[in-house]
Amino acid sequence: MSSNEESMDDSNGQSFGKVKQRFKDRSQKTKEKTKQILSKQADKIAKRAEEHERFINKVTHLMGVLGFGAFCFILGARPQDVRYVYCLFYVIFVPLRWIYYRYKKWHYYLLDFCYYANNIFVVTLLLFPTNEKLFMVCFSFAEGPLAWALIVWRCSLVFSSVDKIVSVFIHLLPGLVFFTIRWWDPEFFGAMHPEGTPARASWPYKENQSYLWTWLFWVPLAAYFLWQVLYYLIVDVLRRQRFLRDPEVMTSYRELSKKAKKANNIWWRVSGLLGDQNRLFMYILLQAVFTLATTALTVPIFLSYKLHVVFQVLKVSASIWNGGNFMLDVMPRQVILKEEKKKSKMPPVPNQNDQTSLQESATDTNNASETVQSE
């Protein structure tokens, strides 16, 4: 190959590299402009929402109460349709929550176990509704970690807050769905028995304890530990630098540790037993113990209708009680803090003496200017 051909190849390679770099620069500029436009629009929407916050809360409260009443009616009149109401609710509100959380830098909350479990619920109910083993795994998730998280983490049913309504429902509705299937829908329930076996009154076989413990305890635990490994790889390995660069990006561990440290409660003291550097490990360990204990409780709940009914009443009562505490104790403090912030941002209003002195000084200045002009 001659030197001219080599130089032509080099020039072609350089020109191709320049073109490629230009495309990269343009795409980067386009992304930055798009982000700026979206952030500006989000800021405008947030400001307008703050300006009309009281009206929005009233509308949300009205729609929340009506929606909850309609759900209770469906639960009593057509319990077989509750699962479709739940699926419709989830596919509408969870994507909207992701958009809102993405703006608030809370979107990593959607990697938590409750969303992992709810995704499995929706897939099972829509695609594999008569799969007996999947049903039992979903039952264990819904009436185990999710249900007890509703009580332990004090989820509040506040009808004026969409965020709190969604938080309660993603923990409460799955248990109600699987309760209706377990006890109030015998036709759907009977369709789950394996092919070639007669329909049975007690489902599944109560005398086969190993079968119950396998699909209500051991398999759900394996699915939980799979989620825990994936969560750790995503949040603490792949996205670690992202969290180090931006402390405003929140995860469930960050929020819980922040609140526990501020309150200096038992969770903060227990998580520090192995030192500050091992708090994340202690958090994972405590969560695993919580999941282990609550999953074991699903076996007696699955076998007893009375116990299951009492548990449903307990869950609903806890969320309503927490909602009352929030409205009577927390919301008034939040209103006071907002008013104080508004007052601190407003310019100080001069009193009457200050206004009089300002008027006198302005009059003196005008007289002096008129004297100079006459001279």
GROMACS .gro file of C-alpha atoms in nm:
model
  375
    1MET     CA    1   0.000   0.000   0.000
    2SER     CA    2   0.138   0.339  -0.100
    3SER     CA    3   0.185   0.631   0.135
    4ASN     CA    4  -0.096   0.824  -0.043
    5GLU     CA    5  -0.343   0.542   0.021
    6GLU     CA    6  -0.236   0.524   0.387
    7SER     CA    7  -0.280   0.900   0.428
    8MET     CA    8  -0.625   0.876   0.265
    9ASP     CA    9  -0.724   0.599   0.505
   10ASP     CA   10  -0.600   0.805   0.799
   11SER     CA   11  -0.791   1.111   0.682
   12ASN     CA   12  -1.108   0.904   0.628
   13GLY     CA   13  -1.072   0.756   0.975
   14GLN     CA   14  -1.022   1.098   1.130
   15SER     CA   15  -1.321   1.243   0.943
   16PHE     CA   16  -1.538   0.950   1.051
   17GLY     CA   17  -1.426   1.001   1.410
   18LYS     CA   18  -1.508   1.372   1.389
   19VAL     CA   19  -1.856   1.298   1.248
   20LYS     CA   20  -1.916   1.041   1.521
   21GLN     CA   21  -1.805   1.288   1.788
   22ARG     CA   22  -2.036   1.555   1.643
   23PHE     CA   23  -2.331   1.317   1.663
   24LYS     CA   24  -2.241   1.239   2.024
   25ASP     CA   25  -2.215   1.608   2.111
   26ARG     CA   26  -2.549   1.682   1.943
   27SER     CA   27  -2.722   1.394   2.116
   28GLN     CA   28  -2.576   1.505   2.449
   29LYS     CA   29  -2.695   1.862   2.393
   30THR     CA   30  -3.038   1.734   2.294
   31LYS     CA   31  -3.060   1.526   2.612
   32GLU     CA   32  -2.954   1.821   2.825
   33LYS     CA   33  -3.209   2.051   2.660
   34THR     CA   34  -3.480   1.789   2.703
   35LYS     CA   35  -3.394   1.751   3.071
   36GLN     CA   36  -3.400   2.128   3.119
   37ILE     CA   37  -3.738   2.159   2.947
   38LEU     CA   38  -3.885   1.873   3.150
   39SER     CA   39  -3.744   2.009   3.476
   40LYS     CA   40  -3.886   2.356   3.401
   41GLN     CA   41  -4.228   2.212   3.323
   42ALA     CA   42  -4.214   1.998   3.636
   43ASP     CA   43  -4.124   2.304   3.844
   44LYS     CA   44  -4.416   2.498   3.696
   45ILE     CA   45  -4.656   2.213   3.769
   46ALA     CA   46  -4.521   2.180   4.124
   47LYS     CA   47  -4.556   2.555   4.187
   48ARG     CA   48  -4.911   2.560   4.054
   49ALA     CA   49  -4.995   2.258   4.266
   50GLU     CA   50  -4.859   2.436   4.573
   51GLU     CA   51  -5.066   2.744   4.493
   52HIS     CA   52  -5.383   2.532   4.476
   53GLU     CA   53  -5.278   2.274   4.736
   54ARG     CA   54  -5.588   2.308   4.954
   55PHE     CA   55  -5.827   2.270   4.662
   56ILE     CA   56  -5.634   1.968   4.529
   57ASN     CA   57  -5.642   1.807   4.873
   58LYS     CA   58  -6.020   1.857   4.892
   59VAL     CA   59  -6.070   1.699   4.550
   60THR     CA   60  -5.836   1.412   4.642
   61HIS     CA   61  -6.025   1.356   4.966
   62LEU     CA   62  -6.358   1.345   4.782
   63MET     CA   63  -6.232   1.101   4.518
   64GLY     CA   64  -6.054   0.890   4.778
   65VAL     CA   65  -6.363   0.846   4.996
   66LEU     CA   66  -6.586   0.771   4.694
   67GLY     CA   67  -6.330   0.524   4.555
   68PHE     CA   68  -6.292   0.347   4.889
   69GLY     CA   69  -6.669   0.323   4.923
   70ALA     CA   70  -6.701   0.182   4.572
   71PHE     CA   71  -6.432  -0.077   4.649
   72CYS     CA   72  -6.614  -0.183   4.967
   73PHE     CA   73  -6.935  -0.223   4.764
   74ILE     CA   74  -6.757  -0.441   4.505
   75LEU     CA   75  -6.596  -0.642   4.785
   76GLY     CA   76  -6.939  -0.729   4.923
   77ALA     CA   77  -7.144  -0.754   4.602
   78ARG     CA   78  -6.896  -0.909   4.358
   79PRO     CA   79  -6.588  -1.041   4.543
   80GLN     CA   80  -6.481  -1.231   4.232
   81ASP     CA   81  -6.411  -0.896   4.059
   82VAL     CA   82  -6.187  -0.755   4.333
   83ARG     CA   83  -5.875  -0.897   4.165
   84TYR     CA   84  -5.951  -0.704   3.845
   85VAL     CA   85  -6.007  -0.382   4.042
   86TYR     CA   86  -5.670  -0.434   4.207
   87CYS     CA   87  -5.493  -0.496   3.873
   88LEU     CA   88  -5.655  -0.187   3.720
   89PHE     CA   89  -5.553   0.024   4.020
   90TYR     CA   90  -5.194  -0.101   4.007
   91VAL     CA   91  -5.132  -0.054   3.634
   92ILE     CA   92  -5.271   0.303   3.651
   93PHE     CA   93  -5.130   0.449   3.971
   94VAL     CA   94  -4.788   0.285   3.999
   95PRO     CA   95  -4.660   0.427   3.663
   96LEU     CA   96  -4.792   0.770   3.772
   97ARG     CA   97  -4.610   0.727   4.101
   98TRP     CA   98  -4.289   0.648   3.913
   99ILE     CA   99  -4.319   0.976   3.719
  100TYR     CA  100  -4.377   1.173   4.038
  101TYR     CA  101  -4.102   0.991   4.227
  102ARG     CA  102  -3.859   1.039   3.938
  103TYR     CA  103  -3.908   1.414   3.970
  104LYS     CA  104  -3.862   1.400   4.349
  105LYS     CA  105  -3.556   1.168   4.317
  106TRP     CA  106  -3.742   0.893   4.503
  107HIS     CA  107  -3.775   0.651   4.210
  108TYR     CA  108  -3.544   0.392   4.371
  109TYR     CA  109  -3.826   0.324   4.617
  110LEU     CA  110  -3.990   0.132   4.332
  111LEU     CA  111  -3.717  -0.131   4.365
  112ASP     CA  112  -3.842  -0.221   4.713
  113PHE     CA  113  -3.982  -0.563   4.790
  114CYS     CA  114  -4.345  -0.447   4.792
  115TYR     CA  115  -4.328  -0.350   4.423
  116TYR     CA  116  -4.137  -0.668   4.338
  117ALA     CA  117  -4.416  -0.870   4.502
  118ASN     CA  118  -4.697  -0.666   4.345
  119ASN     CA  119  -4.553  -0.720   3.998
  120ILE     CA  120  -4.561  -1.094   4.064
  121PHE     CA  121  -4.922  -1.063   4.183
  122VAL     CA  122  -5.038  -0.885   3.866
  123VAL     CA  123  -4.861  -1.135   3.638
  124THR     CA  124  -5.008  -1.429   3.831
  125LEU     CA  125  -5.365  -1.294   3.838
  126LEU     CA  126  -5.369  -1.199   3.469
  127LEU     CA  127  -5.161  -1.474   3.308
  128PHE     CA  128  -5.157  -1.771   3.550
  129PRO     CA  129  -5.474  -1.733   3.757
  130THR     CA  130  -5.528  -2.105   3.820
  131ASN     CA  131  -5.169  -2.197   3.903
  132GLU     CA  132  -5.195  -2.342   4.252
  133LYS     CA  133  -4.831  -2.307   4.352
  134LEU     CA  134  -4.796  -1.950   4.228
  135PHE     CA  135  -5.113  -1.861   4.415
  136MET     CA  136  -4.966  -1.990   4.740
  137VAL     CA  137  -4.643  -1.797   4.691
  138CYS     CA  138  -4.842  -1.479   4.623
  139PHE     CA  139  -5.061  -1.547   4.927
  140SER     CA  140  -4.749  -1.575   5.142
  141PHE     CA  141  -4.609  -1.245   5.012
  142ALA     CA  142  -4.941  -1.060   5.046
  143GLU     CA  143  -5.035  -1.180   5.395
  144GLY     CA  144  -4.677  -1.199   5.517
  145PRO     CA  145  -4.418  -0.919   5.468
  146LEU     CA  146  -4.650  -0.678   5.284
  147ALA     CA  147  -4.935  -0.703   5.533
  148TRP     CA  148  -4.714  -0.668   5.841
  149ALA     CA  149  -4.521  -0.381   5.682
  150LEU     CA  150  -4.855  -0.198   5.669
  151ILE     CA  151  -4.872  -0.227   6.049
  152VAL     CA  152  -4.506  -0.204   6.150
  153TRP     CA  153  -4.416   0.092   5.927
  154ARG     CA  154  -4.741   0.270   6.018
  155CYS     CA  155  -4.886   0.325   5.671
  156SER     CA  156  -5.161   0.586   5.701
  157LEU     CA  157  -5.491   0.588   5.514
  158VAL     CA  158  -5.531   0.960   5.448
  159PHE     CA  159  -5.787   1.030   5.176
  160SER     CA  160  -5.651   1.378   5.103
  161SER     CA  161  -5.311   1.237   4.997
  162VAL     CA  162  -5.276   1.034   4.678
  163ASP     CA  163  -4.929   0.923   4.781
  164LYS     CA  164  -5.049   0.779   5.111
  165ILE     CA  165  -5.353   0.614   4.951
  166VAL     CA  166  -5.128   0.437   4.699
  167SER     CA  167  -4.884   0.333   4.973
  168VAL     CA  168  -5.165   0.179   5.178
  169PHE     CA  169  -5.333   0.006   4.886
  170ILE     CA  170  -5.022  -0.165   4.747
  171HIS     CA  171  -4.983  -0.327   5.091
  172LEU     CA  172  -5.352  -0.382   5.171
  173LEU     CA  173  -5.527  -0.474   4.845
  174PRO     CA  174  -5.324  -0.788   4.758
  175GLY     CA  175  -5.418  -0.951   5.088
  176LEU     CA  176  -5.787  -0.872   5.032
  177VAL     CA  177  -5.765  -1.013   4.679
  178PHE     CA  178  -5.619  -1.345   4.793
  179PHE     CA  179  -5.858  -1.355   5.088
  180THR     CA  180  -6.157  -1.340   4.851
  181ILE     CA  181  -6.008  -1.610   4.628
  182ARG     CA  182  -5.920  -1.832   4.925
  183TRP     CA  183  -6.258  -1.821   5.100
  184TRP     CA  184  -6.526  -1.647   4.889
  185ASP     CA  185  -6.472  -1.775   4.535
  186PRO     CA  186  -6.512  -2.157   4.541
  187GLU     CA  187  -6.538  -2.194   4.162
  188PHE     CA  188  -6.214  -2.009   4.096
  189PHE     CA  189  -6.058  -2.182   4.391
  190GLY     CA  190  -6.161  -2.527   4.272
  191ALA     CA  191  -6.015  -2.465   3.925
  192MET     CA  192  -5.667  -2.470   4.080
  193HIS     CA  193  -5.661  -2.839   4.167
  194PRO     CA  194  -5.420  -3.042   3.952
  195GLU     CA  195  -5.552  -3.204   3.637
  196GLY     CA  196  -5.680  -3.557   3.679
  197THR     CA  197  -5.773  -3.518   4.046
  198PRO     CA  198  -6.129  -3.466   4.172
  199ALA     CA  199  -6.241  -3.133   4.309
  200ARG     CA  200  -6.180  -3.114   4.680
  201ALA     CA  201  -6.361  -2.931   4.957
  202SER     CA  202  -6.043  -2.843   5.144
  203TRP     CA  203  -5.783  -2.690   4.920
  204PRO     CA  204  -5.497  -2.761   4.915
  205TYR     CA  205  -5.456  -3.088   5.102
  206LYS     CA  206  -5.451  -2.986   5.467
  207GLU     CA  207  -5.303  -3.315   5.577
  208ASN     CA  208  -4.994  -3.256   5.361
  209GLN     CA  209  -4.803  -3.019   5.587
  210SER     CA  210  -4.480  -3.046   5.388
  211TYR     CA  211  -4.666  -2.923   5.078
  212LEU     CA  212  -4.801  -2.622   5.268
  213TRP     CA  213  -4.468  -2.527   5.422
  214THR     CA  214  -4.289  -2.569   5.090
  215TRP     CA  215  -4.509  -2.327   4.894
  216LEU     CA  216  -4.611  -2.093   5.175
  217PHE     CA  217  -4.271  -2.062   5.343
  218TRP     CA  218  -3.961  -2.204   5.174
  219VAL     CA  219  -4.029  -2.104   4.813
  220PRO     CA  220  -4.140  -1.748   4.908
  221LEU     CA  221  -3.824  -1.712   5.117
  222ALA     CA  222  -3.612  -1.819   4.819
  223ALA     CA  223  -3.792  -1.561   4.601
  224TYR     CA  224  -3.733  -1.298   4.869
  225PHE     CA  225  -3.359  -1.369   4.889
  226LEU     CA  226  -3.341  -1.350   4.509
  227TRP     CA  227  -3.492  -1.000   4.530
  228GLN     CA  228  -3.249  -0.905   4.808
  229VAL     CA  229  -2.948  -1.006   4.596
  230LEU     CA  230  -3.079  -0.816   4.291
  231TYR     CA  231  -3.158  -0.510   4.503
  232TYR     CA  232  -2.808  -0.508   4.654
  233LEU     CA  233  -2.643  -0.544   4.313
  234ILE     CA  234  -2.846  -0.259   4.162
  235VAL     CA  235  -2.846  -0.010   4.450
  236ASP     CA  236  -2.518  -0.079   4.630
  237VAL     CA  237  -2.296  -0.188   4.339
  238LEU     CA  238  -2.416  -0.067   3.999
  239ARG     CA  239  -2.562   0.268   4.118
  240ARG     CA  240  -2.330   0.332   4.411
  241GLN     CA  241  -2.153   0.629   4.250
  242ARG     CA  242  -2.490   0.784   4.168
  243PHE     CA  243  -2.583   0.787   4.537
  244LEU     CA  244  -2.245   0.920   4.642
  245ARG     CA  245  -2.271   1.210   4.396
  246ASP     CA  246  -2.624   1.310   4.490
  247PRO     CA  247  -2.734   1.277   4.856
  248GLU     CA  248  -3.087   1.391   4.759
  249VAL     CA  249  -3.154   1.062   4.579
  250MET     CA  250  -3.349   0.857   4.833
  251THR     CA  251  -3.386   0.487   4.899
  252SER     CA  252  -3.583   0.312   5.170
  253TYR     CA  253  -3.261   0.248   5.365
  254ARG     CA  254  -3.156   0.612   5.344
  255GLU     CA  255  -3.493   0.740   5.462
  256LEU     CA  256  -3.530   0.488   5.743
  257SER     CA  257  -3.177   0.546   5.871
  258LYS     CA  258  -3.225   0.924   5.853
  259LYS     CA  259  -3.548   0.912   6.055
  260ALA     CA  260  -3.408   0.657   6.300
  261LYS     CA  261  -3.096   0.867   6.359
  262LYS     CA  262  -3.302   1.180   6.415
  263ALA     CA  263  -3.532   1.002   6.661
  264ASN     CA  264  -3.248   0.795   6.808
  265ASN     CA  265  -3.494   0.508   6.842
  266ILE     CA  266  -3.441   0.137   6.898
  267TRP     CA  267  -3.389   0.066   6.525
  268TRP     CA  268  -3.097   0.310   6.512
  269ARG     CA  269  -2.937   0.159   6.821
  270VAL     CA  270  -2.984  -0.199   6.702
  271SER     CA  271  -2.850  -0.124   6.354
  272GLY     CA  272  -2.535   0.019   6.514
  273LEU     CA  273  -2.448  -0.288   6.721
  274LEU     CA  274  -2.173  -0.383   6.474
  275GLY     CA  275  -2.055  -0.025   6.419
  276ASP     CA  276  -2.157   0.253   6.181
  277GLN     CA  277  -1.974   0.090   5.890
  278ASN     CA  278  -2.198  -0.218   5.914
  279ARG     CA  279  -2.537  -0.046   5.945
  280LEU     CA  280  -2.639  -0.151   5.593
  281PHE     CA  281  -2.560  -0.514   5.673
  282MET     CA  282  -2.763  -0.490   5.994
  283TYR     CA  283  -3.052  -0.335   5.802
  284ILE     CA  284  -3.050  -0.626   5.555
  285LEU     CA  285  -3.028  -0.875   5.844
  286LEU     CA  286  -3.320  -0.716   6.034
  287GLN     CA  287  -3.530  -0.711   5.719
  288ALA     CA  288  -3.452  -1.078   5.659
  289VAL     CA  289  -3.556  -1.168   6.015
  290PHE     CA  290  -3.878  -0.968   5.970
  291THR     CA  291  -3.953  -1.150   5.644
  292LEU     CA  292  -3.875  -1.489   5.798
  293ALA     CA  293  -4.112  -1.433   6.092
  294THR     CA  294  -4.400  -1.284   5.895
  295THR     CA  295  -4.379  -1.551   5.624
  296ALA     CA  296  -4.406  -1.827   5.885
  297LEU     CA  297  -4.731  -1.670   6.013
  298THR     CA  298  -4.899  -1.714   5.675
  299VAL     CA  299  -4.939  -2.090   5.727
  300PRO     CA  300  -5.189  -2.069   6.018
  301ILE     CA  301  -5.361  -1.773   5.849
  302PHE     CA  302  -5.404  -1.981   5.532
  303LEU     CA  303  -5.567  -2.267   5.724
  304SER     CA  304  -5.810  -2.068   5.943
  305TYR     CA  305  -6.096  -1.858   5.806
  306LYS     CA  306  -6.163  -1.691   6.143
  307LEU     CA  307  -5.798  -1.601   6.192
  308HIS     CA  308  -5.783  -1.465   5.838
  309VAL     CA  309  -6.090  -1.246   5.895
  310VAL     CA  310  -5.943  -1.107   6.218
  311PHE     CA  311  -5.620  -1.031   6.034
  312GLN     CA  312  -5.806  -0.836   5.763
  313VAL     CA  313  -5.984  -0.629   6.029
  314LEU     CA  314  -5.651  -0.567   6.204
  315LYS     CA  315  -5.485  -0.441   5.886
  316VAL     CA  316  -5.767  -0.206   5.789
  317SER     CA  317  -5.802  -0.077   6.145
  318ALA     CA  318  -5.429  -0.011   6.175
  319SER     CA  319  -5.416   0.190   5.852
  320ILE     CA  320  -5.724   0.396   5.951
  321TRP     CA  321  -5.586   0.454   6.302
  322ASN     CA  322  -5.252   0.569   6.162
  323GLY     CA  323  -5.438   0.796   5.921
  324GLY     CA  324  -5.623   0.957   6.211
  325ASN     CA  325  -5.297   1.011   6.399
  326PHE     CA  326  -5.144   1.169   6.091
  327MET     CA  327  -5.436   1.405   6.035
  328LEU     CA  328  -5.464   1.512   6.400
  329ASP     CA  329  -5.098   1.519   6.503
  330VAL     CA  330  -4.873   1.549   6.199
  331MET     CA  331  -5.074   1.762   5.955
  332PRO     CA  332  -5.124   2.057   6.195
  333ARG     CA  333  -4.748   2.072   6.255
  334GLN     CA  334  -4.686   2.062   5.879
  335VAL     CA  335  -4.930   2.350   5.825
  336ILE     CA  336  -4.756   2.557   6.095
  337LEU     CA  337  -4.415   2.490   5.942
  338LYS     CA  338  -4.539   2.590   5.594
  339GLU     CA  339  -4.684   2.914   5.728
  340GLU     CA  340  -4.358   2.993   5.906
  341LYS     CA  341  -4.161   2.933   5.587
  342LYS     CA  342  -4.395   3.161   5.391
  343LYS     CA  343  -4.358   3.435   5.652
  344SER     CA  344  -3.979   3.403   5.651
  345LYS     CA  345  -3.973   3.446   5.272
  346MET     CA  346  -4.199   3.755   5.277
  347PRO     CA  347  -4.033   4.099   5.305
  348PRO     CA  348  -4.082   4.269   5.645
  349VAL     CA  349  -4.381   4.505   5.665
  350PRO     CA  350  -4.289   4.846   5.814
  351ASN     CA  351  -4.494   4.966   6.112
  352GLN     CA  352  -4.671   5.303   6.135
  353ASN     CA  353  -4.372   5.487   6.286
  354ASP     CA  354  -4.146   5.360   6.011
  355GLN     CA  355  -4.400   5.461   5.747
  356THR     CA  356  -4.431   5.810   5.900
  357SER     CA  357  -4.055   5.858   5.907
  358LEU     CA  358  -4.030   5.741   5.546
  359GLN     CA  359  -4.300   5.987   5.440
  360GLU     CA  360  -4.126   6.272   5.628
  361SER     CA  361  -3.792   6.193   5.471
  362ALA     CA  362  -3.954   6.179   5.128
  363THR     CA  363  -4.119   6.519   5.191
  364ASP     CA  364  -3.789   6.672   5.302
  365THR     CA  365  -3.620   6.540   4.992
  366ASN     CA  366  -3.889   6.686   4.766
  367ASN     CA  367  -3.865   7.026   4.939
  368ALA     CA  368  -3.490   7.026   4.904
  369SER     CA  369  -3.510   6.944   4.535
  370GLU     CA  370  -3.769   7.220   4.482
  371THR     CA  371  -3.537   7.471   4.658
  372VAL     CA  372  -3.243   7.377   4.440
  373GLN     CA  373  -3.456   7.411   4.125
  374SER     CA  374  -3.580   7.759   4.231
  375GLU     CA  375  -3.227   7.879   4.299
   0.00000   0.00000   0.00000
